[in-house]
XYZ file of C-alpha atoms in Angstrom:
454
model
C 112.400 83.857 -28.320
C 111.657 87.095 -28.843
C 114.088 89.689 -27.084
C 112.376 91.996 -24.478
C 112.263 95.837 -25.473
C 114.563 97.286 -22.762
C 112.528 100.055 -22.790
C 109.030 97.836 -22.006
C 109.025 97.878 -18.006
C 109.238 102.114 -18.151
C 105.796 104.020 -17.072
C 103.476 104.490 -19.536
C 103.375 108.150 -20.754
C 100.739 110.066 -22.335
C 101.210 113.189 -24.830
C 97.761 114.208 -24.001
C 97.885 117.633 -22.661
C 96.474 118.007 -18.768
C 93.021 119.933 -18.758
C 93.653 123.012 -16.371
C 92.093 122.467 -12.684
C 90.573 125.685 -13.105
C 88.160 124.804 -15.581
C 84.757 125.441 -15.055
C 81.589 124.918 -17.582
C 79.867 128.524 -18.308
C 76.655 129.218 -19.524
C 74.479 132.245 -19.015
C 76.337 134.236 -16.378
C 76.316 130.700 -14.295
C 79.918 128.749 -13.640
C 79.746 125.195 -12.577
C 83.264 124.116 -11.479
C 84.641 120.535 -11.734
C 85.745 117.531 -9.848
C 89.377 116.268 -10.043
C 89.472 114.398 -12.956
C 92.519 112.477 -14.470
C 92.601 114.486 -17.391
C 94.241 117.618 -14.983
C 96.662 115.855 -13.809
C 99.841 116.288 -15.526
C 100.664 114.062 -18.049
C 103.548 112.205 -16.450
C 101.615 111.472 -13.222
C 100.660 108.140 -12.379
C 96.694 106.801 -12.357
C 96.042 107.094 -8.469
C 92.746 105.748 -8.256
C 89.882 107.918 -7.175
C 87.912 107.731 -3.940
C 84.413 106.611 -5.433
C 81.548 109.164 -5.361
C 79.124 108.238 -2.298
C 75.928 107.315 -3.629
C 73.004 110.091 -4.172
C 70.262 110.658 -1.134
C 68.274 107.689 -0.035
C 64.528 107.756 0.335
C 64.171 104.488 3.152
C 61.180 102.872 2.849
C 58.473 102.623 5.397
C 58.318 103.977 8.776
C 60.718 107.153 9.329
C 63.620 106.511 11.752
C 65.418 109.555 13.362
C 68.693 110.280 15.406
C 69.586 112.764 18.008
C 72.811 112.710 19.744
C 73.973 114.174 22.443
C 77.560 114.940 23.773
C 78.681 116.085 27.616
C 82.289 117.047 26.542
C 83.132 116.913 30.591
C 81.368 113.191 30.952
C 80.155 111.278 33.765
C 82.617 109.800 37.164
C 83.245 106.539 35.267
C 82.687 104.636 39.023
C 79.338 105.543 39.040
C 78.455 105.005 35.495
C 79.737 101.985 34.482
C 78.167 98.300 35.661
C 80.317 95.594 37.079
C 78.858 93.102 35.176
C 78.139 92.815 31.422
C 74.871 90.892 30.042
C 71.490 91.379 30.237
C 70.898 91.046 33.948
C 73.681 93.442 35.092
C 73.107 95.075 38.734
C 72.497 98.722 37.617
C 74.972 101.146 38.802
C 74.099 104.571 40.758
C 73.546 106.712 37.378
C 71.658 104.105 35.600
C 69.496 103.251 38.648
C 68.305 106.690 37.695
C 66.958 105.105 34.082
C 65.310 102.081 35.877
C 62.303 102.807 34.126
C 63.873 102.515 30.816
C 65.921 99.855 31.524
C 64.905 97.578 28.203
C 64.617 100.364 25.731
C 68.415 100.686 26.436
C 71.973 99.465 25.763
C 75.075 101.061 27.985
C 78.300 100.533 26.281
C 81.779 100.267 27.843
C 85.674 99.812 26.617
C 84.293 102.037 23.388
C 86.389 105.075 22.168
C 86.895 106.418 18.380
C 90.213 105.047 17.168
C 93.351 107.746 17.192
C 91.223 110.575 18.440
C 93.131 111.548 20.941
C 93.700 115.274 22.743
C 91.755 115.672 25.427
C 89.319 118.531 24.854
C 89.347 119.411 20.997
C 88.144 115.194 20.805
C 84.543 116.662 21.364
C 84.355 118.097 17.628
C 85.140 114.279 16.526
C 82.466 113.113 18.267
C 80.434 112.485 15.533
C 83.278 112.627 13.085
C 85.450 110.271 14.535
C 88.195 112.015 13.114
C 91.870 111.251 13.908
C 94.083 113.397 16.234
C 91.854 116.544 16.734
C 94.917 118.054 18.937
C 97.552 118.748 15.970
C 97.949 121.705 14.111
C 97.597 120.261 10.559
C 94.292 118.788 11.637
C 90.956 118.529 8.858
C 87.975 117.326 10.313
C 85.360 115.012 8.115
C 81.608 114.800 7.658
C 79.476 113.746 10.834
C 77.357 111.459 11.707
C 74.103 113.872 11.659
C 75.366 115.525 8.481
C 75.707 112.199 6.892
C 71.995 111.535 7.210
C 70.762 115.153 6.569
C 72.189 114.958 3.136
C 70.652 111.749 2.326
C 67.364 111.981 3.817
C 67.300 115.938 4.828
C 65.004 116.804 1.834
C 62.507 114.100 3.689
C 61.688 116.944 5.676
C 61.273 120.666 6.386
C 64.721 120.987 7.970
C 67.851 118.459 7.423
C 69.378 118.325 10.036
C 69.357 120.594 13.576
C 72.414 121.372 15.230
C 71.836 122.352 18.854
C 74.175 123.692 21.623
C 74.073 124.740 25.770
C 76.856 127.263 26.715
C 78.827 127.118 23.361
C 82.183 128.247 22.619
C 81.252 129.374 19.833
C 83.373 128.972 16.864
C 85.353 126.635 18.735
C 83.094 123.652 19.227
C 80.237 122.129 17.294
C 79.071 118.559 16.956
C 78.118 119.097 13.677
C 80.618 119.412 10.680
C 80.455 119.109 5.839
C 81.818 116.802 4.497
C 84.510 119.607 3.714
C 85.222 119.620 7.487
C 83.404 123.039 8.196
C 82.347 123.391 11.775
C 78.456 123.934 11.427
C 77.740 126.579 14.690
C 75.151 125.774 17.154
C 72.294 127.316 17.969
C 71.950 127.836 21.256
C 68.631 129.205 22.147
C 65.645 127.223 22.812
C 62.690 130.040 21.596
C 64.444 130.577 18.401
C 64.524 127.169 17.446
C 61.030 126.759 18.725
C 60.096 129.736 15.980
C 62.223 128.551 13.365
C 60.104 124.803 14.044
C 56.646 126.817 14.554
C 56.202 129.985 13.896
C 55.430 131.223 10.376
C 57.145 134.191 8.639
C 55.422 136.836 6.271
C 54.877 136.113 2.870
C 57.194 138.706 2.181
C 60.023 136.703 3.922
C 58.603 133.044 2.485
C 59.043 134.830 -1.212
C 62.492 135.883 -0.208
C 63.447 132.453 0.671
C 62.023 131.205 -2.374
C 63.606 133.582 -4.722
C 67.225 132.373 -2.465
C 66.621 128.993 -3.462
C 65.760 129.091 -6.968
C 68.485 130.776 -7.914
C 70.413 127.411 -7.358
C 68.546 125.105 -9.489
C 68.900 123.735 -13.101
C 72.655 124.762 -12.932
C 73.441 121.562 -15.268
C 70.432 122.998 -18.023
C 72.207 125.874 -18.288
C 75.732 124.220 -18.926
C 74.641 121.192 -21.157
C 76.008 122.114 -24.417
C 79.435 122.606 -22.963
C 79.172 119.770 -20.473
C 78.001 117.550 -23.621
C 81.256 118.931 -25.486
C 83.412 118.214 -22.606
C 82.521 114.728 -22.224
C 83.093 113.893 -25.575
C 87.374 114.487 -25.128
C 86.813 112.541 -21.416
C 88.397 108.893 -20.973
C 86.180 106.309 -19.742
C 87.524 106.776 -16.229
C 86.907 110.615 -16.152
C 83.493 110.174 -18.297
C 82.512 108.148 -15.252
C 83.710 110.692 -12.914
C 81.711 113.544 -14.296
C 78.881 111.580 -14.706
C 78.951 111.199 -10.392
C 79.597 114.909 -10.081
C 76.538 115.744 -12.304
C 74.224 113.023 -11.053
C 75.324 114.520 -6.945
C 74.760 118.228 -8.375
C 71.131 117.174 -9.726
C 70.459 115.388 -6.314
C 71.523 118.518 -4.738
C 68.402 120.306 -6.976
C 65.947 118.375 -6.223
C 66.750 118.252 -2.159
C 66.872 122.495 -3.240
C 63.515 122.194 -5.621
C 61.687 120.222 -1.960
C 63.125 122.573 0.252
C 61.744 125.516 -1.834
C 57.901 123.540 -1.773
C 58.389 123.318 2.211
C 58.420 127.349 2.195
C 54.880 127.337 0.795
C 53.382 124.673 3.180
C 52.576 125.822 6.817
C 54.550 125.049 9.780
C 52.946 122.766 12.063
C 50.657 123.779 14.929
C 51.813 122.886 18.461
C 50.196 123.365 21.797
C 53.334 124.404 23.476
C 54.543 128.249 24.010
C 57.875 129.921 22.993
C 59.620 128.845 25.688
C 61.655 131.308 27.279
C 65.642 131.025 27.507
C 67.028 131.860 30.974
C 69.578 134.427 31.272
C 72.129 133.016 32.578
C 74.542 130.641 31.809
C 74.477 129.171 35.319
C 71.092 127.970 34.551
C 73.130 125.304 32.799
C 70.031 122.047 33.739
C 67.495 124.270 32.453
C 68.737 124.829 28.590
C 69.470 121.411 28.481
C 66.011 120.635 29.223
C 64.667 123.349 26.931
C 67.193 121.465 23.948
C 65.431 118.204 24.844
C 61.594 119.322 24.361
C 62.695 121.108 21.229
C 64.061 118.052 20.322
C 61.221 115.940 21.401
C 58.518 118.309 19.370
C 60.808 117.885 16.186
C 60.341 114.449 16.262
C 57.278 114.277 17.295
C 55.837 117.142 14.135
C 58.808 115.145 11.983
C 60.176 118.599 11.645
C 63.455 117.074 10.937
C 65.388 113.388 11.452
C 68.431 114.371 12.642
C 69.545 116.554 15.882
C 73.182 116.821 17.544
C 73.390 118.564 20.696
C 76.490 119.549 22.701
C 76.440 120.177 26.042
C 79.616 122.493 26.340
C 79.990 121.808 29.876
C 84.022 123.080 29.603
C 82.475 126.179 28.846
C 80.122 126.717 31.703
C 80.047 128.513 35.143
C 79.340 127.106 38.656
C 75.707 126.212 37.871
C 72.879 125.946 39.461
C 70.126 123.510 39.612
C 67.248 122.250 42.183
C 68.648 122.653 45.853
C 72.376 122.412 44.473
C 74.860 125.681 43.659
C 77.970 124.327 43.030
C 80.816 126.336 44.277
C 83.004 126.282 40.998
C 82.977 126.198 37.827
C 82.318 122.450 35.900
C 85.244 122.432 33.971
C 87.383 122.788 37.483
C 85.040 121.021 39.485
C 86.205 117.824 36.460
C 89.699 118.281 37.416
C 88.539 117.201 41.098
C 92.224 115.360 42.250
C 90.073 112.878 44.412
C 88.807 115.777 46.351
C 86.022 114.928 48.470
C 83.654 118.053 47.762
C 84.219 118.261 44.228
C 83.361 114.943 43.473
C 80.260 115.457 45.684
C 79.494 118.453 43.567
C 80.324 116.083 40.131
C 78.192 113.240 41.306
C 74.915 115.834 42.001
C 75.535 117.262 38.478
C 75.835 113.929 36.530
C 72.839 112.754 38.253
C 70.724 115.633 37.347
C 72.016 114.555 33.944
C 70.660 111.368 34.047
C 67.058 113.090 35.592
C 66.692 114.781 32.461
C 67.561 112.278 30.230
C 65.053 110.018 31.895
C 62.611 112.845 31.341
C 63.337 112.551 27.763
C 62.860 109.134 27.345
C 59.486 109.161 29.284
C 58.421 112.053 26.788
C 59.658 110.401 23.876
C 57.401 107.156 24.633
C 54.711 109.089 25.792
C 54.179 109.912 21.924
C 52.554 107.730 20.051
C 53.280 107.180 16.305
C 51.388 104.208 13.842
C 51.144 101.990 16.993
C 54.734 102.669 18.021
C 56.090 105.070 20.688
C 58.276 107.928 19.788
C 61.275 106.503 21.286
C 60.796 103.368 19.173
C 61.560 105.308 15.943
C 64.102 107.332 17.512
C 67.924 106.495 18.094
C 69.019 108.460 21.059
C 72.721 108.471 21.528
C 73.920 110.083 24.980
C 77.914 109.988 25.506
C 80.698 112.180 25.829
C 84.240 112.680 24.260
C 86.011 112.108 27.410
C 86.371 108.877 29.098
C 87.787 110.964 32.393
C 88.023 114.617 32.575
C 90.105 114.740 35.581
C 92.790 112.590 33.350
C 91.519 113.810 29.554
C 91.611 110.232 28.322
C 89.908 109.847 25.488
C 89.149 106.100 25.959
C 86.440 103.863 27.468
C 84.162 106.330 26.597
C 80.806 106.438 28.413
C 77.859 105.946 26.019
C 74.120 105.290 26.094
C 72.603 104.382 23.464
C 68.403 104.023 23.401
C 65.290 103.283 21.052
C 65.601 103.326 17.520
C 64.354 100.013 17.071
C 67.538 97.718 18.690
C 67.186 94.924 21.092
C 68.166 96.705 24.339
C 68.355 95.539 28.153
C 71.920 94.990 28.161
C 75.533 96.235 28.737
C 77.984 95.462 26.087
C 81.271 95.298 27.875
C 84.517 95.397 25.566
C 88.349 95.298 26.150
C 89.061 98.161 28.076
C 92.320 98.210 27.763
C 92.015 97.723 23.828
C 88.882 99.380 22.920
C 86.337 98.443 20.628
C 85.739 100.860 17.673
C 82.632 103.242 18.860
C 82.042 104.630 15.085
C 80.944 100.511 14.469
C 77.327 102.061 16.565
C 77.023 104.760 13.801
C 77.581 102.416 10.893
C 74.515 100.487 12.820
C 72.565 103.532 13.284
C 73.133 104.399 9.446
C 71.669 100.918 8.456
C 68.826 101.227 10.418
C 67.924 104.495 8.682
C 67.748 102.643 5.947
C 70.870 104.160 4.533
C 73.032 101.481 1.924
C 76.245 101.667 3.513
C 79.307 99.542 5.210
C 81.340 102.290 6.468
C 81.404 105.443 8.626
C 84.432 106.824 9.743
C 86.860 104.415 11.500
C 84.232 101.295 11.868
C 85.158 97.930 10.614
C 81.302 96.495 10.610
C 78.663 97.020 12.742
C 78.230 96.858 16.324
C 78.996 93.621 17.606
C 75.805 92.260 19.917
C 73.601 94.659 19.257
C 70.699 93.303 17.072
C 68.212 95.401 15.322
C 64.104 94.478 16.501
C 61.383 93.442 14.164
């Protein structure tokens, strides 16, 4: 028998010297850096492997499907919310007696919360994400759920993705967040979205644009000869690599090339006005109904196929709204303590939340599209962060989730004390966009009982 090599269960260990992580491919005044390849790391390090690139933009075939989600970061009074009884013939409880009307283009969710995001407040910037543990100091937060589909369908249309806002904090909370985990800010008035939608801007400021845009594209022309001579002292593995990066940077030019063609074609033409913002923030129901018809007429011109709106109730005054002025300001009136008036305050506010989501709804299938109503083709995602304020529990999160093409008329009741992974509905929404993929976040599959329609 032949004897073993004592030295034959030691790490492999290559002589190669490590390219620097600094390297970049140059060609006419343009630098194009590089992904993390194995060939920087130093010599002696082990082969981790690498997180595979996420596939390039999908175009989904045949009719468009959209999303717009919307968070209350102070939620609803769970009694009122949530039914008693799970099924498809559960009583409806005081808030949803409000959405009679809509009852089977809907499905109300309960013992649903985003795994490990915990911290009370700061959980409303996962809401999309899903993001673990929002509250500690070394936290990153990840792509979400509206970005996700922007960058694979964005191009589709004349904007990506809209990110939308009533009474922001801003630079403190945003639904909307790159895959780099930068906070995307919101916008917060109604009339300048409704001119950024509608209104057209001088040819002097459509050539701008275009010049802005151009100077981003054929980036990999320029730095072929040295991105050729790179390849050829790759591995396999890193050849592989770089040919992800390059096919995600050409993606990235053509979403850049369509986006430039949308300057030159002419906004659409709508019947409505520039609406006009109120002044205060106090007028807290009437911005969120401005946010919903701008949302509405995006859909509805297929401005864009993805909108995330956060209602920054934490941030607002006493509002008022109708007949009601509430004596305090939301985020105290949430920490009620069982107090009789504050919870009558709470209870007038989250049904004037449901009125205006009902109004959406009726709006949305008031539109008709190819023999379809407008909610049909939209996913409409209504929830909130918090499944208490006056506790900050971030568990059994309220959530309504409508349209879109699902099989709704029913309440999907989970485990409340262990919750059911909420990120599993965005995985669904994903697929039914047509997007190729089996995860998002923390899901483990899609959402149990909730079918997609013909």
């Amino acid at each position: 028998m032949q004897k073993k090599s004592k030295f034959s269960a030691a790490p492999f260990i290559s002589t190669r010297h490590s390219l620097s992580r600094r390297r970049f491919l140059r060609g006419a005044g343009v630098l194009l850096s590089l992904p993390l390849l194995d060939a920087m790391r130093p010599s002696f390090a082990g082969l981790g492997s690498l997180e595979k690139a996420d596939s390039a933009a999908v175009t989904p075939g045949g009719k468009p499907r959209r999303m717009f989600a919307i968070c209350n970061n102070l939620g609803l009074l769970p009694d009122k919310f949530f039914p008693k009884q799970a099924g498809r013939d559960y009583p409806l409880s005081p808030y949803l007696e409000i959405l009679k009307d809509h009852r089977d283009d809907l499905t109300v969710f309960s013992g649903v919360s985003h795994p490990d995001v915990d911290g009370g407040h700061p959980a409303d910037n996962c809401f999309l994400t899903a993001a673990p543990h929002p509250g500690r100091g070394s936290f990153r937060n990840t792509i979400s759920l509206d970005q996700y589909i922007g960058e694979r369908i964005g191009h589709l249309t004349r904007f990506p993705s809209l990110t939308l806002g009533v009474n922001i904090q801003q630079g403190q909370r945003s639904l909307s967040w790159t895959g780099s985990g930068v906070m995307i800010p919101c916008e917060e008035k109604a009339a300048d979205v409704f001119r950024r939608l509608f209104m057209q801007g001088t040819a002097e400021e459509t050539e701008t644009q275009v010049r802005r845009l151009e100077l981003g594209e054929s980036i990999l022309d320029v730095v072929a000869g040295e991105a050729k001579e790179l390849q050829r002292n790759l591995g396999a593995h890193d050849r592989d690599r770089l040919d992800q990066y390059f096919t995600s940077v050409r993606d990235l030019e053509k979403r850049m090339a369509m986006s430039r063609e949308w300057e030159h074609k002419p906004k659409p033409i709508v019947s409505a006005s520039v609406p006009l913002d109120p002044e205060s923030p106090r007028a807290y129901m009437d911005k969120v109904r401005l946010m919903y018809d701008m949302a509405r007429l995006a859909f509805e011109t297929d401005s864009t196929r993805s909108i995330s709106l956060l209602l920054d109730s934490v941030n607002s005054p006493a509002i008022e709204f109708g007949d009601v002025k509430t004596t305090d300001g939301y985020h105290n009136l949430s920490h009620h303590g069982k107090s009789a008036e504050k919870l009558r305050q709470l209870e007038a506010i989250d049904e004037w939340h449901m009125k205006l989501l009902n109004d959406l709804f009726a709006g949305l299938k008031a539109v008709k599209e190819d023999g379809e109503t407008l909610l049909d083709r939209s996913m409409i995602l209504y929830g909130s962060n918090l499944g208490n304020a006056n506790t900050h529990v971030t568990t059994n999160l309220p959530t309504i989730f409508a349209g879109g093409g699902f099989k709704h008329g029913q309440h999907l009741a989970f485990d409340t004390d262990r919750n059911y992974p909420l990120p599993n509905l965005f995985l669904s929404m994903l697929q039914r966009m047509g997007l190729e993929t089996d995860k998002f976040a923390s899901s483990t599959g899609t959402m149990r009982g909730l079918d997609m329609a013909s």
